[in-house]
Amino acid sequence: MPELGLTIVSSIFARIFFSMEAEPRISFEDTSVAFSYKSDAALRKANFIFSMVNHPWLSAAAIGSVKLALKLHLPVEGLIRKTAFDHFCGGISIDNCDDEIAQLQKYNVGTILDYSVEGEESEKSFDLVTEEILRTIEKAKSNRGAIPFSVFKVTGIGSSGLLEKVQADKVLTIEEQRAFERIRERVDKICSLAHRHGIPVLIDAEETWIQEPIDALAYEMMAKYNHEKAIVFNTYQLYRTATLQNLKSSFEEAVRKNYYLGAKLVRGAYMEKERARAEAMGYDSPIQPDKEASDKAFNEALEFCVANIAHIGFMCGSHNEYSNLYLTTLMQQYGLRNNDERIWFAQLYGMSDNISFNLAKAGYKVAKYVPYGPVRSVMPYLFRRAQENTSVAGQSSRELILIRKELTRRKQQK
């Protein structure tokens, strides 16, 4: 079976090289489609938010001020909710997201409910987060067309310190052994319910120093629940030098053990932290040397997944326009339908609407990650979003250009 994968890889290279078919007719420049779900007021709010994010010093000052206000327990949650929270999040509770879910569904864009409460490390909080993730699966079961996936982070249901100790192969105390077994039980409880209801579940990637036990849990769950189709998906951060080979090795393992590989492909979210830790601790950085290397690895991973689609279900989790277009080209050249259930595109709520909504209009399977949770608890997520938009070259500028283009178009139409 592994030889079959290599044969298919060779085949796709040949198809791409010799294909004379036209490029897929899709453009990410159509702002009337991109922002069709946003009112004028919502678009003006987006303009304000990305104008601030586009100036790093202003963004840093705003983040600092909000952190201080929250620390002093000043009444700023209402202001936060009316600005950044409303733009990047679906609501303060799972049912509070219903309007956003319905609005996205009108445009054939699915919702991935992402309970984005972070940093609350206790067994009680781990159990509460587990129950909340189970509720997202139950909600997806009753609304399959609108909620095609569920998602969770292992650090939401278990101690990051414990995961780090496991990866470092340190001796665990009896209580730590029991705590790690509880993590496994929580992961299995989530994946079991997802399998029972036929709702695929995405296991998010995390930092390199805790990723190995997360990978091991993901593959254990795949071997248990992915025999009919990909239900459990692991996440592959292609800005890591080892990830492309890890993807190929995990595919070979899946073929050998006769289950489907579930793969979510992303570039990654912890670049600065990873490089800083590597430098401080004196080991080689696990991160690609530059953006070009990350892009190359990501696009090769897309190619590999399309080539081996008979044994893979995968998601392209990217805000990179070229990579999304490249995947549509691969699908066309390999003779796959736009709406192939095994291939999904995904972006974050409040970002890259030009990609999401234009892909959805063209018939591709698209979903938005929609974070939710109490305002104060979701703030670490929002701070990270602001910092990532500031640090990713051109991201906030691109968003601003498109938003202002649409505002101008609407003004001219009146």
C-alpha positions as CSV (number, residue, x, y, z in Angstrom):
1,M,0.0,0.0,0.0
2,P,2.8,2.6,0.6
3,E,4.0,1.9,-2.9
4,L,0.6,2.9,-4.1
5,G,1.0,6.3,-2.5
6,L,4.3,6.9,-4.2
7,T,2.8,5.8,-7.6
8,I,0.0,8.3,-7.2
9,V,2.4,11.1,-6.2
10,S,4.3,10.4,-9.5
11,S,1.0,10.5,-11.3
12,I,0.0,13.9,-10.0
13,F,3.3,15.4,-10.9
14,A,2.8,14.2,-14.5
15,R,-0.7,15.4,-14.6
16,I,0.3,18.9,-13.3
17,F,3.2,19.1,-15.7
18,F,1.4,18.0,-18.8
19,S,-2.1,19.4,-18.1
20,M,-3.4,21.7,-20.8
21,E,-6.6,22.5,-18.9
22,A,-7.4,26.2,-18.1
23,E,-6.9,27.5,-14.6
24,P,-9.9,27.4,-12.4
25,R,-12.1,30.5,-12.9
26,I,-12.0,32.0,-9.5
27,S,-10.8,35.3,-8.2
28,F,-10.2,36.6,-4.7
29,E,-10.7,40.2,-5.8
30,D,-14.5,40.2,-5.9
31,T,-15.3,42.2,-2.8
32,S,-19.0,42.2,-3.5
33,V,-18.9,38.4,-2.9
34,A,-16.3,38.6,-0.1
35,F,-18.3,41.0,2.1
36,S,-21.8,40.1,1.0
37,Y,-22.7,38.9,4.6
38,K,-21.5,42.2,6.2
39,S,-23.7,45.3,6.7
40,D,-22.3,48.7,6.1
41,A,-21.9,49.2,9.8
42,A,-20.0,45.9,10.2
43,L,-17.7,46.8,7.3
44,R,-16.9,50.2,8.8
45,K,-16.1,48.4,12.1
46,A,-13.8,46.1,10.2
47,N,-12.1,49.1,8.6
48,F,-11.5,50.6,12.0
49,I,-10.1,47.4,13.5
50,F,-7.7,46.6,10.7
51,S,-6.6,50.3,10.5
52,M,-5.5,49.9,14.1
53,V,-3.9,46.5,13.6
54,N,-2.0,47.9,10.5
55,H,0.0,50.2,12.8
56,P,2.0,48.0,15.1
57,W,2.7,50.7,17.6
58,L,-1.0,51.6,17.9
59,S,-2.0,47.9,18.1
60,A,0.6,47.3,20.8
61,A,-0.6,50.4,22.8
62,A,-4.2,49.2,22.5
63,I,-3.4,45.7,23.7
64,G,-1.4,47.1,26.6
65,S,-4.3,49.4,27.6
66,V,-6.8,46.6,27.5
67,K,-4.7,44.2,29.5
68,L,-4.2,46.9,32.1
69,A,-7.9,47.7,32.2
70,L,-8.8,44.0,32.6
71,K,-6.2,43.6,35.4
72,L,-7.7,46.6,37.2
73,H,-11.2,45.1,36.6
74,L,-12.4,48.3,34.8
75,P,-15.7,48.0,33.0
76,V,-14.3,47.6,29.4
77,E,-15.9,44.3,28.4
78,G,-18.8,46.0,26.7
79,L,-16.5,48.1,24.6
80,I,-14.4,45.1,23.7
81,R,-17.5,43.1,22.7
82,K,-18.7,45.8,20.4
83,T,-15.4,46.1,18.6
84,A,-12.8,43.3,18.3
85,F,-14.8,40.6,19.9
86,D,-17.8,41.0,17.6
87,H,-15.5,41.0,14.6
88,F,-13.4,37.9,15.4
89,C,-15.8,35.9,17.6
90,G,-19.2,34.3,17.2
91,G,-20.6,35.0,20.7
92,I,-20.2,34.5,24.5
93,S,-21.8,31.1,24.5
94,I,-22.5,28.2,22.1
95,D,-26.1,29.3,21.5
96,N,-25.1,32.9,21.3
97,C,-23.4,31.9,18.0
98,D,-26.7,30.9,16.2
99,D,-27.1,34.1,14.2
100,E,-23.5,33.9,12.9
101,I,-23.9,30.2,12.0
102,A,-27.1,30.9,10.1
103,Q,-25.6,34.0,8.3
104,L,-22.6,32.0,7.2
105,Q,-24.7,29.1,6.0
106,K,-26.7,31.4,3.8
107,Y,-23.5,31.8,1.7
108,N,-22.6,28.1,1.9
109,V,-19.9,28.7,4.4
110,G,-19.7,26.2,7.4
111,T,-19.0,27.0,11.0
112,I,-16.4,25.3,13.1
113,L,-17.3,26.2,16.7
114,D,-14.0,26.9,18.6
115,Y,-14.4,27.2,22.3
116,S,-11.4,29.6,22.8
117,V,-11.0,29.8,26.6
118,E,-7.3,29.6,27.3
119,G,-4.9,29.4,30.2
120,E,-7.3,27.9,32.9
121,E,-5.2,24.9,34.1
122,S,-7.1,22.8,36.7
123,E,-8.7,19.4,36.5
124,K,-12.1,21.1,37.0
125,S,-11.5,23.5,34.1
126,F,-10.3,20.6,31.9
127,D,-13.5,18.6,32.6
128,L,-15.6,21.7,31.9
129,V,-13.9,22.4,28.6
130,T,-14.3,18.7,27.6
131,E,-18.1,19.0,28.3
132,E,-18.2,22.2,26.2
133,I,-16.5,20.5,23.3
134,L,-18.9,17.6,23.5
135,R,-21.7,20.2,23.3
136,T,-20.2,21.5,20.0
137,I,-20.4,18.0,18.6
138,E,-24.0,17.6,19.7
139,K,-24.8,20.9,18.1
140,A,-23.1,19.9,14.9
141,K,-25.1,16.7,14.9
142,S,-28.4,18.6,14.9
143,N,-27.1,21.1,12.2
144,R,-24.8,19.1,9.9
145,G,-25.1,21.4,6.9
146,A,-24.0,24.4,8.9
147,I,-21.5,22.9,11.3
148,P,-19.3,20.4,9.4
149,F,-16.5,20.0,12.0
150,S,-15.7,20.2,15.7
151,V,-12.3,21.2,17.1
152,F,-10.2,21.2,20.3
153,K,-6.8,21.9,21.7
154,V,-5.3,19.2,23.9
155,T,-4.0,21.9,26.3
156,G,-7.6,22.9,26.8
157,I,-8.3,19.5,28.4
158,G,-4.9,18.7,30.0
159,S,-1.8,20.3,31.5
160,S,0.7,21.7,29.1
161,G,3.4,21.2,31.8
162,L,2.5,17.5,32.0
163,L,2.6,17.1,28.2
164,E,6.1,18.7,28.2
165,K,7.3,16.3,30.9
166,V,5.9,13.4,28.9
167,Q,7.7,14.5,25.7
168,A,10.9,15.0,27.6
169,D,10.6,11.4,28.7
170,K,10.8,12.3,32.4
171,V,9.7,9.9,35.1
172,L,6.1,10.7,36.1
173,T,4.7,10.5,39.6
174,I,1.7,8.2,40.2
175,E,-0.6,11.2,40.2
176,E,1.0,12.5,37.0
177,Q,0.4,9.1,35.4
178,R,-3.2,9.3,36.4
179,A,-3.5,12.9,35.1
180,F,-2.1,11.8,31.8
181,E,-4.5,8.9,31.6
182,R,-7.4,11.4,32.3
183,I,-6.1,13.4,29.3
184,R,-6.3,10.3,27.1
185,E,-9.8,9.5,28.4
186,R,-11.0,13.0,27.6
187,V,-9.5,12.9,24.1
188,D,-11.2,9.5,23.6
189,K,-14.5,10.7,24.9
190,I,-14.5,13.5,22.4
191,C,-13.4,11.4,19.4
192,S,-15.8,8.6,20.3
193,L,-18.8,11.0,20.3
194,A,-17.5,12.5,17.0
195,H,-17.3,9.1,15.5
196,R,-20.7,8.1,16.7
197,H,-22.3,11.2,15.2
198,G,-20.1,11.2,12.1
199,I,-18.8,14.7,12.8
200,P,-15.1,15.1,12.0
201,V,-13.0,16.5,14.8
202,L,-9.8,18.6,14.4
203,I,-7.0,18.3,17.0
204,D,-5.1,21.6,16.9
205,A,-1.3,21.7,16.8
206,E,0.7,23.3,19.6
207,E,4.3,24.1,20.5
208,T,7.0,21.7,19.4
209,W,8.0,20.8,23.0
210,I,4.5,19.3,23.7
211,Q,3.5,18.2,20.2
212,E,4.8,14.7,20.3
213,P,2.3,13.3,22.9
214,I,-0.5,15.2,21.1
215,D,0.5,13.5,17.8
216,A,0.6,10.1,19.6
217,L,-2.9,10.7,20.9
218,A,-4.2,11.8,17.5
219,Y,-2.8,8.7,15.8
220,E,-4.1,6.4,18.5
221,M,-7.6,7.9,17.9
222,M,-7.3,7.7,14.1
223,A,-6.4,4.0,14.4
224,K,-9.5,3.5,16.5
225,Y,-12.1,5.7,14.7
226,N,-10.9,6.4,11.1
227,H,-11.7,3.1,9.4
228,E,-14.8,4.2,7.4
229,K,-13.5,7.8,6.7
230,A,-11.4,10.5,8.2
231,I,-13.1,11.5,11.5
232,V,-10.1,12.4,13.6
233,F,-7.8,15.0,12.0
234,N,-4.3,15.9,13.3
235,T,-2.8,19.3,12.5
236,Y,0.4,19.7,10.5
237,Q,2.3,23.0,10.9
238,L,4.4,23.3,7.7
239,Y,6.5,26.1,9.0
240,R,8.3,23.4,10.9
241,T,11.2,21.8,9.1
242,A,10.2,18.2,10.0
243,T,6.5,18.4,9.3
244,L,6.3,17.5,5.6
245,Q,8.2,14.2,6.3
246,N,6.0,13.7,9.4
247,L,2.9,14.0,7.2
248,K,4.2,11.4,4.7
249,S,5.3,9.0,7.5
250,S,1.9,9.3,9.2
251,F,0.2,8.6,5.8
252,E,2.3,5.4,5.4
253,E,1.4,4.3,8.9
254,A,-2.3,4.9,8.2
255,V,-2.1,2.8,5.0
256,R,-0.2,0.1,6.8
257,K,-2.8,-0.1,9.6
258,N,-5.8,0.3,7.2
259,Y,-7.3,3.6,8.4
260,Y,-7.8,7.0,6.8
261,L,-5.5,9.8,7.6
262,G,-7.2,13.1,8.7
263,A,-4.9,16.1,8.1
264,K,-5.4,19.8,8.7
265,L,-2.6,21.7,6.9
266,V,-1.6,25.1,8.4
267,R,1.6,27.1,8.2
268,G,1.8,27.6,12.0
269,A,1.1,29.9,14.9
270,Y,4.1,29.9,17.2
271,M,7.0,31.1,15.1
272,E,8.4,33.9,17.3
273,K,8.0,31.8,20.5
274,E,9.6,28.7,18.9
275,R,12.7,30.7,17.6
276,A,13.1,32.5,20.9
277,R,13.0,29.3,22.9
278,A,15.5,27.5,20.6
279,E,17.9,30.4,20.9
280,A,17.6,30.7,24.7
281,M,18.1,26.9,25.2
282,G,20.8,26.5,22.6
283,Y,19.2,24.1,20.1
284,D,18.5,24.3,16.4
285,S,15.3,26.2,15.5
286,P,12.6,23.8,14.4
287,I,11.2,26.5,12.2
288,Q,11.8,26.9,8.4
289,P,14.6,29.5,7.7
290,D,12.3,31.8,5.7
291,K,8.7,32.3,4.4
292,E,9.6,30.8,1.0
293,A,10.6,27.6,2.6
294,S,7.4,27.5,4.6
295,D,5.4,28.2,1.4
296,K,7.2,25.5,-0.5
297,A,6.6,22.9,2.2
298,F,2.9,23.9,2.5
299,N,2.2,23.6,-1.2
300,E,4.1,20.3,-1.4
301,A,1.9,19.0,1.4
302,L,-1.2,20.1,-0.5
303,E,0.1,18.2,-3.5
304,F,0.8,15.1,-1.5
305,C,-2.7,15.0,0.0
306,V,-4.4,15.5,-3.4
307,A,-2.2,12.8,-4.9
308,N,-3.2,10.3,-2.1
309,I,-6.8,11.5,-1.7
310,A,-8.1,7.9,-1.8
311,H,-6.7,7.4,1.7
312,I,-6.8,11.0,3.1
313,G,-9.4,13.6,4.2
314,F,-7.8,17.0,4.6
315,M,-8.3,20.7,5.2
316,C,-6.3,23.6,3.8
317,G,-6.3,26.0,6.7
318,S,-4.7,29.0,5.1
319,H,-5.0,32.7,4.6
320,N,-2.5,32.6,1.7
321,E,-4.3,33.3,-1.6
322,Y,-1.7,31.5,-3.7
323,S,-2.0,28.3,-1.7
324,N,-5.8,28.3,-1.9
325,L,-5.7,28.9,-5.7
326,Y,-3.0,26.2,-6.0
327,L,-5.3,23.7,-4.3
328,T,-8.2,24.5,-6.7
329,T,-5.8,24.0,-9.6
330,L,-4.6,20.6,-8.2
331,M,-8.2,19.5,-7.7
332,Q,-9.1,20.4,-11.3
333,Q,-6.0,18.8,-12.8
334,Y,-6.6,15.6,-10.8
335,G,-10.2,15.4,-11.9
336,L,-11.8,16.1,-8.5
337,R,-15.1,17.9,-8.2
338,N,-15.1,21.4,-6.5
339,N,-17.4,20.0,-3.8
340,D,-15.4,16.8,-3.0
341,E,-16.3,16.0,0.6
342,R,-12.7,14.9,1.4
343,I,-11.2,18.4,0.8
344,W,-12.0,21.5,2.8
345,F,-10.8,25.1,2.9
346,A,-10.9,27.0,6.2
347,Q,-10.1,30.5,7.4
348,L,-10.6,32.3,10.7
349,Y,-13.9,34.2,11.3
350,G,-13.3,37.9,10.6
351,M,-10.3,37.4,8.3
352,S,-9.8,36.6,4.6
353,D,-13.4,36.8,3.6
354,N,-12.3,37.3,0.0
355,I,-10.9,33.8,0.1
356,S,-13.7,32.0,2.0
357,F,-16.8,33.5,0.3
358,N,-15.4,33.4,-3.3
359,L,-14.4,29.7,-2.8
360,A,-17.8,28.9,-1.4
361,K,-19.6,30.7,-4.3
362,A,-17.5,28.6,-6.7
363,G,-18.8,25.4,-5.0
364,Y,-15.8,24.4,-2.8
365,K,-16.3,23.1,0.7
366,V,-15.5,26.0,3.0
367,A,-15.7,26.6,6.7
368,K,-14.8,29.4,9.1
369,Y,-13.2,28.9,12.6
370,V,-15.7,30.7,14.8
371,P,-14.3,31.3,18.3
372,Y,-16.6,31.8,21.2
373,G,-16.6,32.1,25.0
374,P,-16.9,34.7,27.8
375,V,-15.3,38.0,26.7
376,R,-12.6,38.0,29.5
377,S,-11.7,34.4,28.9
378,V,-11.3,34.8,25.2
379,M,-9.0,37.8,25.4
380,P,-5.8,35.8,25.1
381,Y,-7.1,34.5,21.8
382,L,-7.9,38.1,20.6
383,F,-4.5,39.4,21.7
384,R,-2.9,36.6,19.7
385,R,-5.0,37.4,16.6
386,A,-4.0,41.1,16.8
387,Q,-0.3,40.2,17.2
388,E,-0.3,37.7,14.4
389,N,-2.0,40.2,12.0
390,T,0.6,42.7,12.9
391,S,3.6,40.3,12.5
392,V,2.4,38.6,9.3
393,A,3.7,40.8,6.5
394,G,1.0,42.4,4.5
395,Q,-2.0,40.6,6.1
396,S,-3.7,43.6,7.7
397,S,-2.8,45.8,4.7
398,R,-4.4,43.3,2.4
399,E,-7.5,43.2,4.6
400,L,-7.7,47.0,4.6
401,I,-7.4,47.4,0.9
402,L,-10.2,44.9,0.2
403,I,-12.5,46.4,2.9
404,R,-12.0,50.0,1.6
405,K,-12.5,48.8,-1.9
406,E,-15.9,47.4,-0.9
407,L,-16.8,50.5,1.0
408,T,-16.1,52.6,-2.1
409,R,-18.1,50.2,-4.3
410,R,-21.1,50.4,-2.0
411,K,-20.8,54.2,-1.8
412,Q,-20.7,54.5,-5.6
413,Q,-23.8,52.3,-5.9
414,K,-25.9,54.6,-3.7
